[in-house]
Amino acid sequence: MPQPKPQNYARKPEEPASRRRFWVILGKLLITGLTLALLYHSVVADAATAAAWRQLLHTALAGAGRGPVLLALALVPVNWGLEAWKWWRLARHLEPVSFRRAFRAVLVGLTLGFVTPNRVGDYAGRIIELKSRRLDALGAVFLGRYCQLVATVVAGSLGLMYFLFRFYLPGYAATKLGVLVAVLLLNAAVLVPLYRSRLLLSLFTAVRPLRRFRRYLAVMPTYPARLLSAVLAGAGLRYAVFCLQFGLLLYAYGARPAVGPALAAIAGTLLLKSLVPSLNALADVGVRELSATHLFGLLGEPVLPVLSASLSLWVINIALPSAAGLLFVLRLRVFRKRQPTAP
């Protein structure tokens, strides 16, 4: 009787460092080329965005709105600095990390997210910058984005409720009460899982297609409520900065809505944009502009100033920082040396 062939349990040799280096360099070049191509398509080749960008530069350099435009530009590092602070607080729960490295990770993630569906590259950019516990870092990134979503949903639902009450449901007291209850339930539904993340993990366990993601979020219950409140406060402050930038650009382009209704329109625009999945950062542009022109149109504002302000907001907050992030992508260390194991 023939004997079974013995199995070979020898470990396969690791991929040569030169080959890995080749693929890393090739990946960086592809990301750089794709990012530059998308930036060109969105800022230069697209007629509407190019016109808004030229008008923004003209307004900033010579127009009466120079002050608001320059202030909006000065708030860009504040905006992304707050996002870096959020990630720094979340990441140092996993390993010691400096704020400088957290800021670099945010810019790398912004650049990678610029060219990926639903900005999933943002996860990769932040995780690569960590030295250990990269699997747990997926849950940390999700937690930071979830905090920003909570701020967007709370403010945006209130903004859309203002438009529903004023323009669509005048005289319908019972319907208004139902909408108010629905908004309160919605806000509770997004806020409770932040502090009771085990409920969210239970949901991921109960729904079969989501079970594979549960292990990536298992780190969430280890974050204390005090830290989550601090990150949520940072998300709210960053949201306020974003709204202020939008308002400054509207003023610079000649739109003069009342402050309260303008804030409701901005909040509603940001919520509608966040609810629609996108193939890449360019897809966000059309959703945001469509929402902004409709809501501000209800307030009697002309389309052109609103469109220009919304496009300019995207250029200064997404396009320019994504281009800056390329400098860090090219210097990124994808593979790190393994620590020697004890005998």
Short mmCIF file of C-alpha atoms in Angstrom, two decimals:
data_model
loop_
_atom_site.label_atom_id
_atom_site.label_comp_id
_atom_site.label_asym_id
_atom_site.label_seq_id
_atom_site.Cartn_x
_atom_site.Cartn_y
_atom_site.Cartn_z
CA MET A 1 0.00 0.00 0.00
CA PRO A 2 1.59 3.31 -1.04
CA GLN A 3 2.53 5.63 1.78
CA PRO A 4 0.98 9.15 1.76
CA LYS A 5 3.27 11.87 0.59
CA PRO A 6 4.63 13.84 3.57
CA GLN A 7 3.45 17.42 3.87
CA ASN A 8 5.93 20.24 3.64
CA TYR A 9 5.43 22.56 6.60
CA ALA A 10 8.40 24.78 5.88
CA ARG A 11 7.56 28.49 5.89
CA LYS A 12 7.50 30.15 2.53
CA PRO A 13 10.20 32.74 2.10
CA GLU A 14 9.03 36.29 2.55
CA GLU A 15 8.71 38.55 -0.43
CA PRO A 16 12.07 40.20 -1.19
CA ALA A 17 12.43 43.72 0.12
CA SER A 18 13.27 45.04 -3.35
CA ARG A 19 10.00 43.70 -4.75
CA ARG A 20 7.99 45.13 -1.90
CA ARG A 21 9.74 48.46 -2.36
CA PHE A 22 8.84 48.39 -6.07
CA TRP A 23 5.14 47.86 -5.36
CA VAL A 24 5.12 50.57 -2.69
CA ILE A 25 6.73 53.09 -5.04
CA LEU A 26 4.37 52.10 -7.83
CA GLY A 27 1.36 52.51 -5.51
CA LYS A 28 2.53 55.94 -4.40
CA LEU A 29 3.02 57.05 -7.99
CA LEU A 30 -0.44 55.78 -8.94
CA ILE A 31 -2.05 57.61 -6.01
CA THR A 32 -0.14 60.78 -6.89
CA GLY A 33 -1.11 60.61 -10.55
CA LEU A 34 -4.75 59.83 -9.83
CA THR A 35 -5.01 62.59 -7.22
CA LEU A 36 -3.46 65.18 -9.53
CA ALA A 37 -5.73 64.06 -12.38
CA LEU A 38 -8.83 64.37 -10.21
CA LEU A 39 -7.70 67.73 -8.90
CA TYR A 40 -7.18 68.97 -12.43
CA HIS A 41 -10.54 67.62 -13.55
CA SER A 42 -12.38 69.17 -10.62
CA VAL A 43 -10.61 72.50 -10.25
CA VAL A 44 -9.41 73.35 -13.76
CA ALA A 45 -11.27 71.29 -16.35
CA ASP A 46 -14.71 71.59 -14.74
CA ALA A 47 -16.12 74.91 -15.94
CA ALA A 48 -18.26 75.68 -12.89
CA THR A 49 -15.53 74.97 -10.34
CA ALA A 50 -12.88 76.77 -12.39
CA ALA A 51 -15.11 79.85 -12.62
CA ALA A 52 -15.76 79.75 -8.86
CA TRP A 53 -12.03 79.34 -8.17
CA ARG A 54 -11.13 82.32 -10.38
CA GLN A 55 -13.82 84.39 -8.73
CA LEU A 56 -12.55 83.35 -5.32
CA LEU A 57 -9.01 84.44 -6.18
CA HIS A 58 -10.26 87.73 -7.61
CA THR A 59 -12.39 88.38 -4.54
CA ALA A 60 -9.53 87.48 -2.20
CA LEU A 61 -6.99 89.67 -3.97
CA ALA A 62 -8.96 92.72 -5.03
CA GLY A 63 -12.67 92.44 -4.23
CA ALA A 64 -14.68 93.78 -1.34
CA GLY A 65 -14.95 90.28 0.11
CA ARG A 66 -11.20 89.90 0.58
CA GLY A 67 -11.43 89.84 4.36
CA PRO A 68 -14.03 87.03 4.59
CA VAL A 69 -12.22 84.93 1.97
CA LEU A 70 -8.85 85.26 3.69
CA LEU A 71 -10.47 84.40 7.03
CA ALA A 72 -12.08 81.32 5.48
CA LEU A 73 -8.68 80.28 4.13
CA ALA A 74 -7.06 80.89 7.53
CA LEU A 75 -9.61 78.52 9.09
CA VAL A 76 -8.53 75.60 6.86
CA PRO A 77 -5.62 74.54 9.14
CA VAL A 78 -7.93 75.05 12.13
CA ASN A 79 -10.49 72.76 10.53
CA TRP A 80 -8.04 69.94 9.88
CA GLY A 81 -6.16 70.64 13.09
CA LEU A 82 -9.33 69.84 15.00
CA GLU A 83 -9.71 66.63 13.00
CA ALA A 84 -6.08 65.76 13.83
CA TRP A 85 -6.76 66.49 17.51
CA LYS A 86 -9.70 64.09 17.45
CA TRP A 87 -7.57 61.37 15.88
CA TRP A 88 -4.71 62.08 18.31
CA ARG A 89 -7.01 61.57 21.29
CA LEU A 90 -8.39 58.33 19.82
CA ALA A 91 -5.06 56.94 18.60
CA ARG A 92 -3.11 57.49 21.81
CA HIS A 93 -5.64 55.22 23.53
CA LEU A 94 -4.02 52.47 21.42
CA GLU A 95 -0.35 53.52 21.44
CA PRO A 96 1.80 56.59 22.22
CA VAL A 97 1.51 59.00 19.31
CA SER A 98 2.44 62.66 18.86
CA PHE A 99 0.06 65.32 17.60
CA ARG A 100 2.41 65.95 14.68
CA ARG A 101 2.15 62.33 13.57
CA ALA A 102 -1.62 62.44 14.03
CA PHE A 103 -1.84 65.54 11.83
CA ARG A 104 0.28 63.85 9.17
CA ALA A 105 -1.95 60.76 9.31
CA VAL A 106 -5.05 62.90 8.78
CA LEU A 107 -3.56 64.56 5.69
CA VAL A 108 -2.47 61.21 4.28
CA GLY A 109 -5.94 59.80 4.91
CA LEU A 110 -7.52 62.84 3.26
CA THR A 111 -5.42 62.32 0.13
CA LEU A 112 -6.11 58.58 -0.04
CA GLY A 113 -9.80 59.18 0.64
CA PHE A 114 -9.91 61.68 -2.20
CA VAL A 115 -9.53 58.88 -4.76
CA THR A 116 -11.45 56.01 -3.07
CA PRO A 117 -15.17 55.19 -2.82
CA ASN A 118 -16.86 56.62 0.28
CA ARG A 119 -13.41 57.91 1.34
CA VAL A 120 -12.36 54.49 2.66
CA GLY A 121 -8.75 55.47 1.97
CA ASP A 122 -9.02 57.68 5.05
CA TYR A 123 -8.90 54.49 7.16
CA ALA A 124 -5.77 53.24 5.41
CA GLY A 125 -3.96 56.57 5.70
CA ARG A 126 -4.41 56.76 9.45
CA ILE A 127 -3.76 53.09 10.15
CA ILE A 128 -0.48 53.00 8.20
CA GLU A 129 0.90 55.75 10.42
CA LEU A 130 0.48 53.56 13.52
CA LYS A 131 3.20 51.18 14.63
CA SER A 132 0.98 48.56 16.27
CA ARG A 133 -2.64 47.52 16.89
CA ARG A 134 -3.62 48.41 13.37
CA LEU A 135 -6.67 46.15 13.53
CA ASP A 136 -7.99 48.05 16.55
CA ALA A 137 -7.23 51.31 14.73
CA LEU A 138 -10.08 50.53 12.30
CA GLY A 139 -12.50 50.85 15.19
CA ALA A 140 -10.82 54.06 16.34
CA VAL A 141 -11.15 55.65 12.89
CA PHE A 142 -14.78 54.57 12.71
CA LEU A 143 -15.38 56.08 16.15
CA GLY A 144 -13.94 59.44 15.08
CA ARG A 145 -16.03 59.51 11.93
CA TYR A 146 -19.09 58.47 13.89
CA CYS A 147 -18.63 61.40 16.28
CA GLN A 148 -18.52 63.75 13.30
CA LEU A 149 -21.66 62.09 11.93
CA VAL A 150 -23.45 62.65 15.24
CA ALA A 151 -22.69 66.38 15.06
CA THR A 152 -23.84 66.49 11.43
CA VAL A 153 -27.08 64.61 12.09
CA VAL A 154 -28.04 66.63 15.18
CA ALA A 155 -27.45 70.02 13.56
CA GLY A 156 -28.67 68.96 10.10
CA SER A 157 -31.93 67.45 11.33
CA LEU A 158 -32.73 70.69 13.16
CA GLY A 159 -31.89 72.67 10.04
CA LEU A 160 -34.12 70.56 7.79
CA MET A 161 -36.88 70.70 10.40
CA TYR A 162 -36.81 74.50 10.11
CA PHE A 163 -37.43 74.28 6.36
CA LEU A 164 -40.16 71.68 6.78
CA PHE A 165 -41.99 73.81 9.32
CA ARG A 166 -41.64 77.06 7.40
CA PHE A 167 -42.11 76.03 3.77
CA TYR A 168 -43.79 72.63 3.63
CA LEU A 169 -45.94 72.20 6.76
CA PRO A 170 -47.45 75.59 7.64
CA GLY A 171 -50.73 75.11 9.45
CA TYR A 172 -50.25 71.37 10.05
CA ALA A 173 -49.76 71.32 13.81
CA ALA A 174 -50.17 67.56 14.23
CA THR A 175 -47.70 66.82 11.45
CA LYS A 176 -45.19 69.25 12.93
CA LEU A 177 -45.47 67.43 16.26
CA GLY A 178 -44.82 64.12 14.51
CA VAL A 179 -41.77 65.55 12.75
CA LEU A 180 -40.44 66.91 16.04
CA VAL A 181 -40.82 63.53 17.71
CA ALA A 182 -39.13 61.82 14.73
CA VAL A 183 -36.19 64.24 14.90
CA LEU A 184 -35.75 63.64 18.64
CA LEU A 185 -35.85 59.86 18.13
CA LEU A 186 -33.36 60.12 15.27
CA ASN A 187 -30.93 62.13 17.36
CA ALA A 188 -31.26 59.68 20.26
CA ALA A 189 -30.74 56.76 17.86
CA VAL A 190 -27.39 58.14 16.68
CA LEU A 191 -26.23 59.42 20.07
CA VAL A 192 -26.94 56.40 22.28
CA PRO A 193 -24.68 53.93 20.38
CA LEU A 194 -21.75 56.30 20.89
CA TYR A 195 -21.87 55.76 24.67
CA ARG A 196 -23.39 52.28 24.52
CA SER A 197 -21.22 50.82 21.81
CA ARG A 198 -21.97 47.28 22.96
CA LEU A 199 -25.46 47.80 21.52
CA LEU A 200 -23.86 48.61 18.19
CA LEU A 201 -21.68 45.50 18.41
CA SER A 202 -24.78 43.42 19.18
CA LEU A 203 -26.38 44.79 16.04
CA PHE A 204 -23.34 43.80 14.01
CA THR A 205 -23.58 40.32 15.52
CA ALA A 206 -27.31 39.95 14.81
CA VAL A 207 -27.13 41.03 11.15
CA ARG A 208 -25.31 38.32 9.21
CA PRO A 209 -23.73 40.55 6.49
CA LEU A 210 -22.27 42.79 9.22
CA ARG A 211 -20.75 40.06 11.41
CA ARG A 212 -17.40 40.16 9.66
CA PHE A 213 -16.96 43.79 10.71
CA ARG A 214 -17.60 43.18 14.41
CA ARG A 215 -14.00 42.28 15.27
CA TYR A 216 -12.80 45.58 13.79
CA LEU A 217 -15.08 47.54 16.15
CA ALA A 218 -14.44 45.45 19.25
CA VAL A 219 -12.14 48.18 20.62
CA MET A 220 -14.96 50.73 20.87
CA PRO A 221 -16.25 49.72 24.35
CA THR A 222 -12.75 50.28 25.78
CA TYR A 223 -13.01 54.04 25.25
CA PRO A 224 -14.22 55.85 28.41
CA ALA A 225 -17.23 58.17 28.25
CA ARG A 226 -15.09 61.18 29.17
CA LEU A 227 -12.84 60.65 26.16
CA LEU A 228 -15.83 60.14 23.87
CA SER A 229 -17.38 63.39 25.11
CA ALA A 230 -14.12 65.24 24.39
CA VAL A 231 -13.96 63.83 20.86
CA LEU A 232 -17.63 64.66 20.29
CA ALA A 233 -16.99 68.22 21.48
CA GLY A 234 -14.09 68.45 19.02
CA ALA A 235 -16.39 67.21 16.26
CA GLY A 236 -18.94 69.86 17.16
CA LEU A 237 -16.30 72.59 17.15
CA ARG A 238 -14.99 71.43 13.78
CA TYR A 239 -18.54 71.44 12.44
CA ALA A 240 -18.95 75.04 13.65
CA VAL A 241 -15.73 76.03 11.87
CA PHE A 242 -16.98 74.45 8.65
CA CYS A 243 -20.28 76.33 8.91
CA LEU A 244 -18.42 79.59 9.60
CA GLN A 245 -16.31 79.08 6.48
CA PHE A 246 -19.44 78.51 4.40
CA GLY A 247 -21.04 81.66 5.81
CA LEU A 248 -17.92 83.75 5.14
CA LEU A 249 -17.78 82.61 1.53
CA LEU A 250 -21.47 83.33 1.05
CA TYR A 251 -20.91 86.85 2.35
CA ALA A 252 -17.85 87.30 0.13
CA TYR A 253 -19.84 86.35 -2.98
CA GLY A 254 -22.68 88.73 -2.16
CA ALA A 255 -25.30 86.47 -0.54
CA ARG A 256 -26.98 88.11 2.44
CA PRO A 257 -29.37 85.64 4.10
CA ALA A 258 -30.40 86.08 7.72
CA VAL A 259 -28.04 84.32 10.11
CA GLY A 260 -30.57 81.84 11.54
CA PRO A 261 -32.03 80.62 8.22
CA ALA A 262 -28.53 80.57 6.68
CA LEU A 263 -27.27 78.27 9.46
CA ALA A 264 -30.30 76.01 8.92
CA ALA A 265 -29.56 75.85 5.18
CA ILE A 266 -25.87 75.10 5.75
CA ALA A 267 -26.67 72.39 8.30
CA GLY A 268 -29.27 70.83 6.01
CA THR A 269 -26.83 70.88 3.10
CA LEU A 270 -24.10 69.11 5.08
CA LEU A 271 -26.55 66.47 6.32
CA LEU A 272 -27.91 65.68 2.85
CA LYS A 273 -24.37 65.42 1.52
CA SER A 274 -23.32 63.01 4.27
CA LEU A 275 -26.32 60.71 3.69
CA VAL A 276 -25.52 60.07 0.02
CA PRO A 277 -22.73 57.53 -0.70
CA SER A 278 -20.09 58.76 -3.13
CA LEU A 279 -17.63 57.11 -5.49
CA ASN A 280 -14.94 59.66 -4.64
CA ALA A 281 -14.55 63.22 -3.42
CA LEU A 282 -15.77 64.61 -6.73
CA ALA A 283 -19.20 63.04 -6.28
CA ASP A 284 -19.65 65.03 -3.05
CA VAL A 285 -19.52 68.24 -5.06
CA GLY A 286 -22.71 67.65 -7.04
CA VAL A 287 -24.70 66.51 -4.00
CA ARG A 288 -23.65 69.48 -1.89
CA GLU A 289 -24.27 72.04 -4.63
CA LEU A 290 -27.72 70.64 -5.45
CA SER A 291 -28.72 70.71 -1.78
CA ALA A 292 -27.29 74.18 -1.15
CA THR A 293 -28.91 75.83 -4.17
CA HIS A 294 -32.31 74.32 -3.30
CA LEU A 295 -32.30 75.29 0.38
CA PHE A 296 -30.89 78.77 -0.15
CA GLY A 297 -33.28 79.17 -3.09
CA LEU A 298 -36.16 78.75 -0.63
CA LEU A 299 -34.66 81.70 1.26
CA GLY A 300 -34.72 83.81 -1.90
CA GLU A 301 -30.96 83.77 -2.52
CA PRO A 302 -29.72 83.72 -6.15
CA VAL A 303 -28.10 80.53 -7.41
CA LEU A 304 -24.71 81.87 -8.55
CA PRO A 305 -23.38 83.20 -5.19
CA VAL A 306 -24.51 80.04 -3.39
CA LEU A 307 -23.01 77.79 -6.05
CA SER A 308 -19.72 79.69 -6.05
CA ALA A 309 -19.48 79.65 -2.25
CA SER A 310 -20.20 75.92 -2.05
CA LEU A 311 -17.68 75.04 -4.75
CA SER A 312 -15.05 77.28 -3.18
CA LEU A 313 -15.66 75.65 0.19
CA TRP A 314 -14.88 72.27 -1.36
CA VAL A 315 -11.75 73.59 -3.08
CA ILE A 316 -10.17 75.14 0.02
CA ASN A 317 -11.13 72.37 2.46
CA ILE A 318 -10.72 69.23 0.34
CA ALA A 319 -8.80 69.90 -2.87
CA LEU A 320 -5.97 72.02 -1.48
CA PRO A 321 -5.31 69.86 1.65
CA SER A 322 -5.44 66.71 -0.53
CA ALA A 323 -2.71 68.19 -2.73
CA ALA A 324 -0.67 69.04 0.37
CA GLY A 325 -1.14 65.49 1.64
CA LEU A 326 0.66 64.15 -1.44
CA LEU A 327 3.93 65.33 0.10
CA PHE A 328 3.38 62.96 3.02
CA VAL A 329 2.10 60.11 0.82
CA LEU A 330 5.37 60.07 -1.12
CA ARG A 331 7.35 59.81 2.15
CA LEU A 332 5.02 57.24 3.69
CA ARG A 333 6.51 54.07 5.20
CA VAL A 334 4.03 51.31 4.40
CA PHE A 335 6.09 48.43 5.81
CA ARG A 336 7.82 48.62 9.16
CA LYS A 337 10.59 46.41 10.43
CA ARG A 338 9.39 43.59 12.57
CA GLN A 339 10.55 43.47 16.15
CA PRO A 340 12.72 40.42 16.89
CA THR A 341 10.88 37.76 18.83
CA ALA A 342 12.26 36.20 21.96
CA PRO A 343 13.62 32.66 21.59
#
